[in-house]
Short mmCIF file of C-alpha atoms in Angstrom, two decimals:
data_model
loop_
_atom_site.label_atom_id
_atom_site.label_comp_id
_atom_site.label_asym_id
_atom_site.label_seq_id
_atom_site.Cartn_x
_atom_site.Cartn_y
_atom_site.Cartn_z
CA MET N 14 171.88 279.96 346.76
CA THR N 15 171.57 283.13 345.02
CA ALA N 16 173.45 284.01 341.44
CA ASN N 17 175.51 286.39 342.88
CA LYS N 18 176.75 284.28 345.60
CA SER N 19 177.55 281.38 343.09
CA HIS N 20 179.35 283.89 341.13
CA THR N 21 181.43 284.95 343.59
CA ILE N 22 182.39 281.27 344.80
CA VAL N 23 183.39 280.69 341.26
CA GLU N 24 185.50 283.52 341.34
CA SER N 25 187.06 282.76 344.57
CA VAL N 26 188.01 279.24 343.27
CA ILE N 27 189.50 280.53 340.01
CA GLU N 28 191.74 283.11 341.82
CA LYS N 29 192.64 280.18 344.36
CA VAL N 30 194.18 278.17 341.64
CA ASP N 31 195.87 281.18 339.91
CA CYS N 32 197.31 282.22 343.17
CA ILE N 33 198.71 278.61 344.08
CA TYR N 34 200.27 278.59 340.53
CA GLU N 35 201.70 281.87 340.85
CA ARG N 36 203.31 280.82 343.32
CA LEU N 37 204.68 277.59 341.60
CA ARG N 38 205.71 279.96 339.26
CA ASP N 39 207.76 282.31 341.61
CA GLN N 40 209.43 278.85 342.83
CA VAL N 41 210.43 277.67 339.56
CA ILE N 42 212.15 281.22 338.85
CA ARG N 43 213.85 280.73 341.97
CA MET N 44 215.20 277.43 341.32
CA GLY N 45 216.20 278.15 337.74
CA THR N 46 213.94 277.13 335.43
CA SER N 47 213.33 280.32 333.65
CA THR N 48 216.65 281.46 332.36
CA GLY N 49 215.91 284.36 330.13
CA SER N 50 217.59 284.10 326.58
CA GLU N 51 219.14 280.55 327.15
CA SER N 52 217.70 278.03 325.07
CA HIS N 53 216.69 274.16 325.95
CA ILE N 54 215.75 271.35 323.49
CA PHE N 55 213.45 268.65 325.17
CA PHE N 56 213.67 265.24 322.96
CA VAL N 57 211.25 262.60 323.12
CA PHE N 58 212.70 259.52 321.81
CA GLY N 59 210.03 256.80 321.43
CA ALA N 60 207.66 259.99 320.18
CA SER N 61 205.39 257.38 318.00
CA GLY N 62 204.87 255.17 320.83
CA ASP N 63 201.99 254.80 323.44
CA LEU N 64 203.76 256.63 326.60
CA ALA N 65 204.57 259.54 324.62
CA LYS N 66 201.44 260.21 323.23
CA LYS N 67 199.46 259.37 326.21
CA LYS N 68 201.28 261.05 328.83
CA ILE N 69 204.66 262.59 327.56
CA TYR N 70 203.17 264.75 324.96
CA PRO N 71 200.04 265.88 326.90
CA THR N 72 202.48 266.60 329.70
CA LEU N 73 204.52 268.96 328.07
CA TRP N 74 201.18 270.95 326.79
CA TRP N 75 200.02 271.40 330.27
CA LEU N 76 203.48 272.60 331.47
CA TYR N 77 203.68 275.14 328.54
CA ARG N 78 200.07 275.87 328.98
CA ASP N 79 200.81 276.74 332.71
CA GLY N 80 203.54 278.72 331.76
CA PHE N 81 206.17 276.04 333.31
CA ILE N 82 208.36 275.66 330.12
CA PRO N 83 211.34 278.56 329.49
CA GLU N 84 210.92 280.53 326.85
CA GLY N 85 212.94 279.12 323.99
CA THR N 86 212.34 275.63 324.36
CA HIS N 87 211.87 273.31 321.46
CA PHE N 88 210.52 269.87 321.05
CA ILE N 89 211.85 267.28 319.21
CA GLY N 90 210.39 263.74 318.55
CA TYR N 91 212.20 260.85 317.28
CA ALA N 92 211.65 257.35 316.71
CA ARG N 93 211.69 254.77 313.89
CA SER N 94 208.66 255.22 312.11
CA GLN N 95 208.06 257.83 309.08
CA ILE N 96 205.70 259.74 310.43
CA THR N 97 204.63 263.91 310.81
CA THR N 98 204.79 266.04 313.86
CA GLU N 99 200.97 266.28 312.64
CA LYS N 100 200.41 262.91 313.02
CA ILE N 101 201.81 262.80 316.67
CA PHE N 102 199.14 265.42 317.63
CA GLU N 103 196.51 263.80 315.86
CA ASN N 104 197.10 260.34 317.64
CA ALA N 105 197.99 262.50 321.03
CA ALA N 106 194.79 264.70 320.66
CA LYS N 107 192.15 263.15 322.86
CA TYR N 108 194.81 263.15 325.60
CA MET N 109 195.86 267.09 325.23
CA LYS N 110 192.36 267.88 327.14
CA VAL N 111 192.39 271.23 324.98
CA LYS N 112 190.05 273.86 325.90
CA ASP N 113 188.29 275.62 323.21
CA ASN N 114 189.59 278.90 324.67
CA GLU N 115 193.15 277.58 324.52
CA ARG N 116 192.87 276.61 320.87
CA ASP N 117 195.27 279.55 320.04
CA LEU N 118 197.88 278.80 322.73
CA TYR N 119 197.82 274.99 321.80
CA GLU N 120 198.89 275.97 318.34
CA LYS N 121 201.97 277.90 319.40
CA PHE N 122 202.78 274.78 321.18
CA VAL N 123 202.70 272.57 318.21
CA LYS N 124 204.73 274.91 316.20
CA LEU N 125 207.48 274.33 318.50
CA ASN N 126 207.45 270.61 317.89
CA SER N 127 209.49 268.86 315.16
CA TYR N 128 210.15 265.30 314.29
CA VAL N 129 213.21 263.54 312.90
CA ALA N 130 212.89 259.42 312.09
CA GLY N 131 216.04 257.48 312.63
CA SER N 132 217.14 254.17 313.89
CA TYR N 133 218.05 253.46 317.35
CA ASP N 134 221.65 252.04 316.74
CA LYS N 135 223.58 254.18 313.66
CA ASP N 136 225.98 257.07 314.41
CA GLU N 137 224.82 259.03 311.38
CA ASP N 138 221.28 259.40 312.48
CA PHE N 139 222.19 260.73 315.77
CA LYS N 140 224.58 263.20 314.04
CA HIS N 141 221.51 263.86 311.71
CA LEU N 142 219.65 264.41 315.03
CA THR N 143 222.04 266.98 316.45
CA ASN N 144 222.08 269.12 313.14
CA GLU N 145 218.65 269.13 313.30
CA ALA N 146 218.46 270.46 316.82
CA ASN N 147 221.31 273.09 315.84
CA GLN N 148 219.39 274.73 313.30
CA ILE N 149 216.30 274.61 315.24
CA SER N 150 218.10 276.29 318.31
CA ASN N 151 220.14 278.36 316.79
CA GLN N 152 222.67 277.63 319.36
CA GLU N 153 224.73 274.53 319.99
CA SER N 154 225.14 275.32 323.43
CA ALA N 155 221.40 275.09 323.93
CA HIS N 156 220.37 272.93 327.55
CA ARG N 157 219.31 269.12 326.20
CA LEU N 158 217.01 266.68 327.89
CA PHE N 159 216.38 263.69 326.46
CA TYR N 160 213.11 261.02 327.47
CA LEU N 161 213.89 257.62 326.83
CA ALA N 162 210.34 256.62 326.36
CA LEU N 163 211.70 253.33 325.06
CA PRO N 164 211.80 249.68 325.32
CA PRO N 165 214.64 248.69 327.78
CA SER N 166 216.19 246.47 324.95
CA VAL N 167 217.45 250.15 322.94
CA TYR N 168 218.52 251.55 326.31
CA GLY N 169 222.10 250.49 325.71
CA SER N 170 222.42 251.82 322.11
CA VAL N 171 220.43 254.98 322.40
CA SER N 172 222.30 256.47 325.96
CA GLU N 173 225.72 255.72 324.33
CA LEU N 174 224.82 257.38 321.19
CA ILE N 175 223.06 260.24 322.51
CA SER N 176 226.13 260.93 324.68
CA LYS N 177 228.64 260.68 321.63
CA HIS N 178 226.93 262.77 319.49
CA CYS N 179 224.31 265.01 320.86
CA ARG N 180 225.56 266.61 323.77
CA PRO N 181 225.58 270.49 323.83
CA LYS N 182 228.75 272.50 323.95
CA SER N 183 229.50 274.11 327.08
CA PRO N 184 228.18 276.06 328.99
CA GLY N 185 224.93 274.13 328.12
CA TRP N 186 223.65 270.86 330.35
CA MET N 187 222.35 267.68 329.62
CA ARG N 188 220.08 265.30 331.45
CA LEU N 189 218.74 261.94 330.45
CA ILE N 190 215.25 260.46 331.86
CA VAL N 191 215.12 257.09 331.95
CA GLU N 192 212.12 255.23 332.26
CA LYS N 193 211.21 252.11 334.11
CA PRO N 194 212.05 248.91 334.02
CA PHE N 195 215.73 249.59 335.24
CA GLY N 196 216.18 245.95 334.39
CA LYS N 197 214.55 242.96 335.05
CA ASP N 198 216.90 241.47 337.97
CA LEU N 199 219.97 242.57 340.09
CA GLU N 200 222.15 241.54 337.32
CA SER N 201 220.55 243.04 334.35
CA SER N 202 219.88 246.16 336.38
CA ASN N 203 223.75 246.63 337.81
CA LYS N 204 224.64 246.00 333.87
CA LEU N 205 222.22 248.98 332.79
CA SER N 206 223.73 251.18 335.63
CA GLU N 207 227.27 250.30 334.70
CA HIS N 208 226.24 251.20 331.18
CA LEU N 209 225.01 254.23 331.86
CA ASN N 210 228.08 255.29 333.91
CA LYS N 211 230.23 255.15 331.28
CA PHE N 212 228.70 257.81 329.43
CA TYR N 213 227.04 260.25 331.99
CA THR N 214 227.72 261.19 335.62
CA GLU N 215 224.94 260.28 338.01
CA GLU N 216 223.99 264.15 338.14
CA GLU N 217 223.04 263.95 334.48
CA ILE N 218 220.53 260.48 335.27
CA TYR N 219 217.14 260.90 336.14
CA ARG N 220 215.42 257.44 336.78
CA ILE N 221 211.97 258.24 336.58
CA ASP N 222 209.30 256.67 339.07
CA HIS N 223 205.87 258.44 338.44
CA TYR N 224 204.78 257.36 342.02
CA LEU N 225 207.29 259.52 342.98
CA GLY N 226 205.82 262.59 341.66
CA LYS N 227 202.25 261.88 343.25
CA GLU N 228 201.05 264.51 345.52
CA MET N 229 200.36 262.24 348.86
CA VAL N 230 203.95 260.41 348.66
CA GLN N 231 205.71 263.57 348.29
CA ASN N 232 203.80 264.55 351.50
CA ILE N 233 204.85 261.75 353.61
CA ILE N 234 208.21 263.70 354.32
CA VAL N 235 206.47 266.45 355.37
CA LEU N 236 203.73 264.73 357.25
CA ARG N 237 206.52 263.06 359.48
CA PHE N 238 209.20 265.25 360.13
CA SER N 239 207.18 268.62 360.68
CA ASN N 240 204.92 267.35 362.79
CA GLN N 241 205.84 266.34 366.26
CA ILE N 242 202.92 264.40 367.63
CA LEU N 243 203.66 261.77 364.73
CA SER N 244 207.56 261.49 365.10
CA ARG N 245 207.13 260.57 368.87
CA VAL N 246 205.11 257.45 367.85
CA TRP N 247 206.83 256.52 364.42
CA ASN N 248 208.66 253.50 365.72
CA ARG N 249 208.27 249.89 366.61
CA ASP N 250 206.93 251.24 370.36
CA SER N 251 203.85 252.63 368.98
CA ILE N 252 203.43 250.99 365.39
CA ALA N 253 202.20 247.30 365.42
CA ALA N 254 202.49 247.15 361.31
CA VAL N 255 202.82 249.08 358.04
CA ASN N 256 200.43 247.92 355.00
CA ILE N 257 201.15 249.38 351.47
CA ILE N 258 198.81 248.63 348.75
CA PHE N 259 198.28 249.20 345.30
CA LYS N 260 195.23 247.61 343.42
CA GLU N 261 193.85 248.13 339.98
CA ASP N 262 190.70 247.20 338.95
CA ILE N 263 191.93 246.23 334.85
CA GLY N 264 193.39 243.59 333.83
CA THR N 265 196.69 243.51 331.15
CA GLN N 266 194.30 244.74 328.41
CA GLY N 267 196.35 243.14 325.23
CA ARG N 268 199.61 244.15 327.11
CA GLY N 269 200.15 240.76 328.57
CA GLY N 270 203.03 239.64 326.34
CA TYR N 271 205.02 242.71 327.79
CA PHE N 272 203.48 242.14 331.37
CA ASP N 273 204.32 238.52 331.50
CA GLU N 274 208.25 239.41 331.08
CA PHE N 275 207.92 240.92 334.75
CA GLY N 276 205.05 240.15 336.52
CA ILE N 277 203.52 242.50 339.45
CA ILE N 278 206.30 242.12 341.96
CA ARG N 279 208.79 243.53 339.19
CA ASP N 280 206.13 245.71 337.92
CA VAL N 281 205.20 247.32 340.96
CA ILE N 282 206.39 246.36 344.23
CA GLN N 283 210.26 246.64 343.31
CA ASN N 284 209.73 249.95 342.31
CA HIS N 285 206.53 251.93 343.52
CA LEU N 286 206.01 250.06 346.71
CA MET N 287 209.50 249.96 347.66
CA GLN N 288 210.15 253.37 347.11
CA ILE N 289 207.39 254.18 349.47
CA LEU N 290 208.22 252.39 352.30
CA SER N 291 211.59 253.80 352.00
CA ILE N 292 210.28 257.10 352.30
CA VAL N 293 207.89 256.01 355.20
CA ALA N 294 210.57 254.07 357.17
CA MET N 295 213.95 256.74 356.70
CA GLU N 296 215.65 258.61 359.23
CA LYS N 297 215.24 262.31 359.60
CA PRO N 298 217.46 263.76 356.54
CA ARG N 299 219.98 266.80 357.31
CA SER N 300 218.17 268.93 354.99
CA THR N 301 215.35 268.73 352.19
CA LYS N 302 218.35 268.34 349.63
CA GLY N 303 217.69 265.29 346.92
CA GLU N 304 220.85 263.80 348.29
CA ASP N 305 220.52 263.92 351.63
CA ILE N 306 216.94 262.50 351.19
CA ARG N 307 218.51 259.67 348.82
CA ASP N 308 221.00 258.73 351.61
CA GLU N 309 218.45 257.85 354.27
CA LYS N 310 216.32 256.21 352.02
CA VAL N 311 219.53 254.01 350.80
CA LYS N 312 220.14 253.45 354.50
CA VAL N 313 216.95 251.96 355.04
CA LEU N 314 217.08 249.52 352.36
CA ARG N 315 220.66 248.36 353.29
CA CYS N 316 218.45 247.26 356.60
CA ILE N 317 216.23 244.83 354.69
CA ALA N 318 217.01 241.22 354.02
CA PRO N 319 216.04 239.45 350.84
CA ILE N 320 212.60 238.32 351.13
CA LYS N 321 211.72 234.44 352.17
CA PRO N 322 209.36 232.15 350.23
CA GLU N 323 207.43 231.61 353.44
CA ASP N 324 206.84 235.64 353.50
CA VAL N 325 205.30 235.66 350.07
CA VAL N 326 201.58 235.12 348.41
CA ILE N 327 201.21 235.23 344.74
CA GLY N 328 198.14 234.91 342.61
CA GLN N 329 197.08 235.07 338.67
CA TYR N 330 193.57 236.14 337.74
CA THR N 331 191.10 234.20 336.13
CA GLY N 332 187.82 235.38 334.27
CA ASP N 333 184.66 236.34 335.76
CA LYS N 334 182.37 233.95 333.57
CA ASN N 335 179.21 235.69 335.25
CA SER N 336 180.33 239.48 334.54
CA LYS N 337 178.72 241.18 331.70
CA ASP N 338 181.67 243.09 330.77
CA PRO N 339 183.86 241.08 328.17
CA GLU N 340 186.93 242.42 329.88
CA ARG N 341 186.15 240.71 333.15
CA GLN N 342 185.36 237.46 331.21
CA GLN N 343 188.77 237.54 330.19
CA GLY N 344 191.45 235.61 332.29
CA TYR N 345 195.07 236.95 332.22
CA LEU N 346 195.90 233.40 330.34
CA ASP N 347 193.00 234.80 327.80
CA ASP N 348 195.26 237.52 327.05
CA LYS N 349 196.47 236.99 323.08
CA GLY N 350 200.52 237.97 324.00
CA VAL N 351 200.43 235.34 327.17
CA PRO N 352 201.62 231.47 326.94
CA LYS N 353 198.92 229.42 328.21
CA ASP N 354 201.09 227.96 330.77
CA SER N 355 202.25 231.10 331.94
CA THR N 356 202.64 231.24 335.82
CA THR N 357 203.61 234.93 336.01
CA PRO N 358 201.65 236.38 338.82
CA THR N 359 199.19 239.29 338.68
CA PHE N 360 198.56 239.63 342.31
CA ALA N 361 201.43 239.68 344.86
CA GLN N 362 202.05 240.16 348.97
CA VAL N 363 205.38 240.29 350.55
CA VAL N 364 206.08 240.74 354.02
CA ILE N 365 209.34 242.72 354.71
CA PHE N 366 211.24 243.41 358.05
CA ILE N 367 213.70 246.42 358.70
CA ASN N 368 216.44 245.43 360.93
CA ASN N 369 217.53 248.32 362.67
CA GLU N 370 216.06 250.38 366.18
CA ARG N 371 213.40 252.08 365.03
CA TRP N 372 211.56 249.35 362.93
CA ALA N 373 212.79 245.82 364.56
CA GLY N 374 210.05 243.47 364.58
CA VAL N 375 207.25 245.63 362.51
CA PRO N 376 205.86 243.90 359.04
CA PHE N 377 205.86 246.00 356.19
CA ILE N 378 203.20 243.92 354.19
CA LEU N 379 203.56 245.27 350.41
CA ARG N 380 200.32 244.17 348.49
CA ALA N 381 199.55 244.57 344.82
CA GLY N 382 197.26 243.28 342.34
CA LYS N 383 195.67 243.80 338.76
CA ALA N 384 191.86 242.75 338.18
CA LEU N 385 191.01 243.59 341.62
CA ASN N 386 187.54 245.21 342.62
CA GLU N 387 189.03 248.73 342.84
CA LYS N 388 191.77 251.16 341.78
CA LYS N 389 193.45 252.14 344.91
CA ALA N 390 196.89 253.05 346.41
CA GLU N 391 197.21 253.52 350.13
CA ILE N 392 199.61 253.11 353.14
CA ARG N 393 197.75 252.00 356.43
CA ILE N 394 199.86 252.51 359.61
CA GLN N 395 198.23 250.43 362.26
CA PHE N 396 199.54 251.45 365.81
CA ARG N 397 199.56 249.05 369.07
CA SER N 398 196.32 247.90 370.92
CA THR N 399 195.82 250.22 374.06
CA PRO N 400 197.22 248.32 376.97
CA GLY N 401 195.37 248.15 380.29
CA GLY N 402 191.88 247.18 379.30
CA MET N 403 190.05 249.29 381.04
CA PHE N 404 186.74 249.47 378.45
CA ASP N 405 186.93 245.74 377.95
CA ASP N 406 184.36 244.58 380.48
CA ASP N 407 181.61 247.21 379.81
CA ASN N 408 182.64 248.15 376.05
CA HIS N 409 179.40 248.26 373.97
CA GLY N 410 181.22 249.00 370.96
CA SER N 411 180.48 246.60 367.27
CA ASP N 412 183.55 244.19 368.85
CA PRO N 413 181.89 240.92 369.85
CA ASN N 414 184.85 240.50 371.24
CA GLY N 415 184.93 243.65 373.36
CA LYS N 416 188.54 244.63 372.39
CA LEU N 417 189.24 248.11 371.20
CA ALA N 418 190.02 248.82 368.00
CA ARG N 419 193.43 249.81 366.66
CA ASP N 420 194.41 253.32 365.83
CA GLU N 421 195.25 253.80 362.01
CA LEU N 422 196.85 256.31 360.14
CA VAL N 423 195.67 255.79 356.18
CA ILE N 424 197.45 257.76 353.73
CA ARG N 425 195.53 257.58 350.56
CA VAL N 426 197.46 257.90 347.25
CA GLN N 427 194.82 257.75 344.93
CA PRO N 428 192.49 258.26 343.86
CA ASN N 429 191.10 261.02 345.84
CA GLU N 430 193.89 262.10 348.12
CA ALA N 431 193.26 262.07 351.97
CA ILE N 432 195.01 261.46 355.31
CA TYR N 433 192.65 260.13 357.93
CA LEU N 434 193.23 258.69 361.43
CA LYS N 435 191.16 255.90 362.63
CA LEU N 436 190.40 256.28 366.11
CA ASN N 437 187.90 255.38 369.07
CA THR N 438 185.36 257.80 370.61
CA LYS N 439 182.08 257.39 372.65
CA ARG N 440 179.32 256.62 370.75
CA PRO N 441 176.93 260.44 370.70
CA GLY N 442 173.92 260.48 372.75
CA GLU N 443 174.51 256.98 374.65
CA MET N 444 175.04 256.56 378.29
CA GLY N 445 178.28 255.40 379.53
CA PHE N 446 181.37 254.31 377.66
CA SER N 447 179.77 252.80 374.92
CA ILE N 448 182.50 253.18 371.91
CA GLU N 449 182.88 253.49 368.08
CA GLU N 450 185.06 254.12 365.28
CA THR N 451 185.29 257.06 363.60
CA GLU N 452 188.21 259.23 362.15
CA LEU N 453 189.75 262.54 361.69
CA ASP N 454 189.55 263.33 358.24
CA LEU N 455 191.39 265.70 355.85
CA THR N 456 190.14 264.62 352.50
CA TYR N 457 191.66 266.89 349.79
CA GLY N 458 188.66 267.06 347.87
CA ASN N 459 187.00 268.98 350.96
CA ARG N 460 189.90 271.00 352.55
CA TYR N 461 191.54 272.45 349.45
CA LYS N 462 188.46 272.75 347.26
CA GLY N 463 189.36 274.29 344.00
CA VAL N 464 193.19 273.60 344.33
CA LYS N 465 194.46 271.51 341.31
CA LEU N 466 196.88 269.04 342.02
CA PRO N 467 199.56 268.88 338.86
CA ASP N 468 199.94 265.21 337.41
CA ALA N 469 202.73 263.64 338.68
CA TYR N 470 204.38 263.59 335.19
CA GLU N 471 203.98 267.22 335.42
CA ARG N 472 205.98 267.56 338.74
CA LEU N 473 208.66 265.12 337.60
CA ILE N 474 209.49 266.53 333.99
CA LEU N 475 209.19 270.14 335.92
CA ASP N 476 211.78 268.70 338.05
CA VAL N 477 214.23 267.42 335.53
CA PHE N 478 214.11 271.18 334.32
CA MET N 479 214.63 272.55 337.41
CA GLY N 480 217.74 270.08 338.42
CA SER N 481 215.68 268.77 341.28
CA LYS N 482 216.47 264.80 341.97
CA ILE N 483 214.60 264.45 345.23
CA ASN N 484 212.08 262.36 343.33
CA PHE N 485 214.37 260.32 341.06
CA VAL N 486 216.02 257.18 341.75
CA ARG N 487 219.70 256.60 342.40
CA SER N 488 221.54 253.63 341.34
CA ASP N 489 222.49 252.52 344.57
CA GLU N 490 218.57 252.89 345.63
CA LEU N 491 218.38 250.95 342.91
CA GLU N 492 220.68 248.31 343.54
CA GLN N 493 219.45 247.70 347.17
CA ALA N 494 215.74 247.17 346.13
CA TRP N 495 216.74 244.74 343.43
CA ARG N 496 218.96 242.81 346.21
CA ILE N 497 215.50 242.69 348.45
CA VAL N 498 213.30 240.89 345.90
CA ASP N 499 215.84 239.17 343.56
CA PRO N 500 216.22 235.76 345.48
CA ILE N 501 212.42 235.41 345.66
CA LEU N 502 212.07 236.76 341.84
CA GLU N 503 214.13 233.75 341.05
CA GLU N 504 212.25 231.39 343.10
CA ILE N 505 209.10 232.52 341.45
CA ASP N 506 210.69 231.99 338.02
CA LYS N 507 211.35 228.51 338.71
CA LYS N 508 207.76 227.78 339.78
CA LYS N 509 209.07 226.76 343.27
CA ILE N 510 205.89 229.30 344.82
CA PRO N 511 202.29 228.51 343.78
CA VAL N 512 200.21 230.92 341.96
CA ILE N 513 196.92 230.63 343.30
CA PRO N 514 194.18 231.64 340.88
CA TYR N 515 191.25 234.43 341.69
CA THR N 516 188.44 235.74 339.72
CA PHE N 517 188.29 239.33 337.90
CA GLY N 518 187.09 241.75 340.54
CA SER N 519 187.72 239.93 343.56
CA ASN N 520 188.96 242.01 346.95
CA GLY N 521 192.48 239.82 346.74
CA LEU N 522 193.60 236.61 348.12
CA ASN N 523 192.40 235.07 351.33
CA GLU N 524 195.79 233.41 352.09
CA ALA N 525 197.06 236.99 351.59
CA PHE N 526 194.78 238.65 354.38
CA ASP N 527 195.70 235.40 356.46
CA ALA N 528 199.42 235.79 356.30
CA ALA N 529 199.06 239.50 356.88
CA ARG N 530 196.82 238.70 360.27
CA LYS N 531 199.85 236.06 361.36
CA HIS N 532 202.22 238.94 361.14
CA GLY N 533 200.14 241.06 363.40
CA TYR N 534 198.06 243.38 361.02
CA ILE N 535 194.47 243.28 362.57
CA PHE N 536 191.33 243.66 360.66
CA ARG N 537 187.86 243.98 362.26
CA GLY N 538 185.55 244.67 360.03
CA THR N 539 183.88 247.36 361.53
CA TYR N 540 184.86 250.57 360.28
CA VAL N 541 182.78 252.56 357.75
CA TRP N 542 184.15 255.41 356.26
CA LYS N 543 182.11 258.48 354.95
CA ASP N 544 183.60 259.45 352.09
CA GLU N 545 182.18 262.90 350.57
CA ARG N 546 184.93 263.71 348.13
CA SER N 547 183.57 262.53 344.98
CA SER N 548 179.93 263.86 345.23
CA SER N 549 177.76 266.11 347.61
CA GLU N 550 176.11 263.05 348.86
CA THR N 551 177.50 260.78 351.41
CA ASN N 552 179.26 257.69 349.71
CA LYS N 553 179.29 254.90 352.31
CA GLU N 554 182.66 252.89 352.24
CA VAL N 555 182.80 249.45 354.11
CA THR N 556 186.16 247.87 355.03
CA LYS N 557 186.17 244.18 353.91
CA ALA N 558 189.26 242.50 354.84
CA GLU N 559 192.26 244.73 355.87
CA ASP N 560 192.14 246.75 352.86
CA LYS N 561 188.70 245.07 351.28
CA LYS N 562 186.50 247.99 350.46
#
């Protein structure tokens, strides 16, 4: 490639990215984020904590850098620590990803920030915070957004005192962003919801689940309802099983004390995977408005019975003593914060059934685990076997039983976003009807070269500015999700379900794969996906077991 051609390609990519962001800015303006002279104040509660330094402050910087933060916005951190604004940004520096040519703009952003130290349960500290906010914005009616990057133990007092002392004067509005976990079980979740409802309207509460901000999760609605070819087969007549998978290749990394309070079902399945299930399975909403979409999600969840013990497999990882990586040598019980007799699951698979006309009899297999062989999240929709047996007698495909592979639609949420459809085709160059598995592949890194996908937190915080609630969890959604998992959590907490050990770096539990097979998810182990997303060289990815890759 000549230098001129290379330069032209780079310019084209930059123009494409700029064009996409300009379009997004236009959408933001139309939806009301850019409000002219009106002021906004964004409060970060827990400003000295890990979530704030790793996610919230970097996200606010990226939104500011790309021109999505309304003019006249100020940022106020609040926590109990006696630190300074400079110290906050010093701690967050390595997560900000500031480029050399962005330094001047970054300094402007830092100057828009301030910090107030105070308690989480004293009226006078919240009155002082409001006084500081009024002085900074020079108006008591500035719109106010409060991000609670706090442990759930202080949600109650903080949310009450914010409502009592920090509300803006009319016509200013306020919005409260609440991080998961939204309770530990149905009772505590309902108690938190009841508490918030005393001080806030449902329109003011934004329960944030960052998975709802991911590109491919948001794309499910478009994929389902804008393509007639999929709408026709999205039901029990065509689909044999749905597998929703979340895998992490890291352990608890010293956070075992926190994780041990919740476990993988509370931490991932009850929220992230249940939200994905509701979007995959819901009926077509009346519109793309947030309430219409959330109405349909709730209807699906109401059709699900509580999970039965026989439909659950749980496990806990042990150290891989043969590994050279010190982290992989450590098991869950080796984490300093974990009790030595803990039976908290770090891996779980649950099978869920939706009792309605569309999905009756179709298993939804939700699987999540830490300390596995890779980091991955995906949805695998497996279609029923082709009837008729036309090719059974002379099939020369790779299946030793002579049966055709099932078609399967795979939506890769992370990493390297993709949608691909596994199907059968004639093996090129051979005589007769020799069949092999291949795919129709929409890999985002190939199809949308140069397109920058915003981080999930960027999307969601921008949604809060815009007042869009499509990607946030409503109280009745939350209640239904807890209702489904609550009985099985009680069984696990009482140690009535055996916890199966697995080695750090494993694909998962064979018992889970066997259970999925029993419920109708067929794995053949013959499919090879040529994944060319991350490099120019072909990286062959071989399926091991259901999702074993």
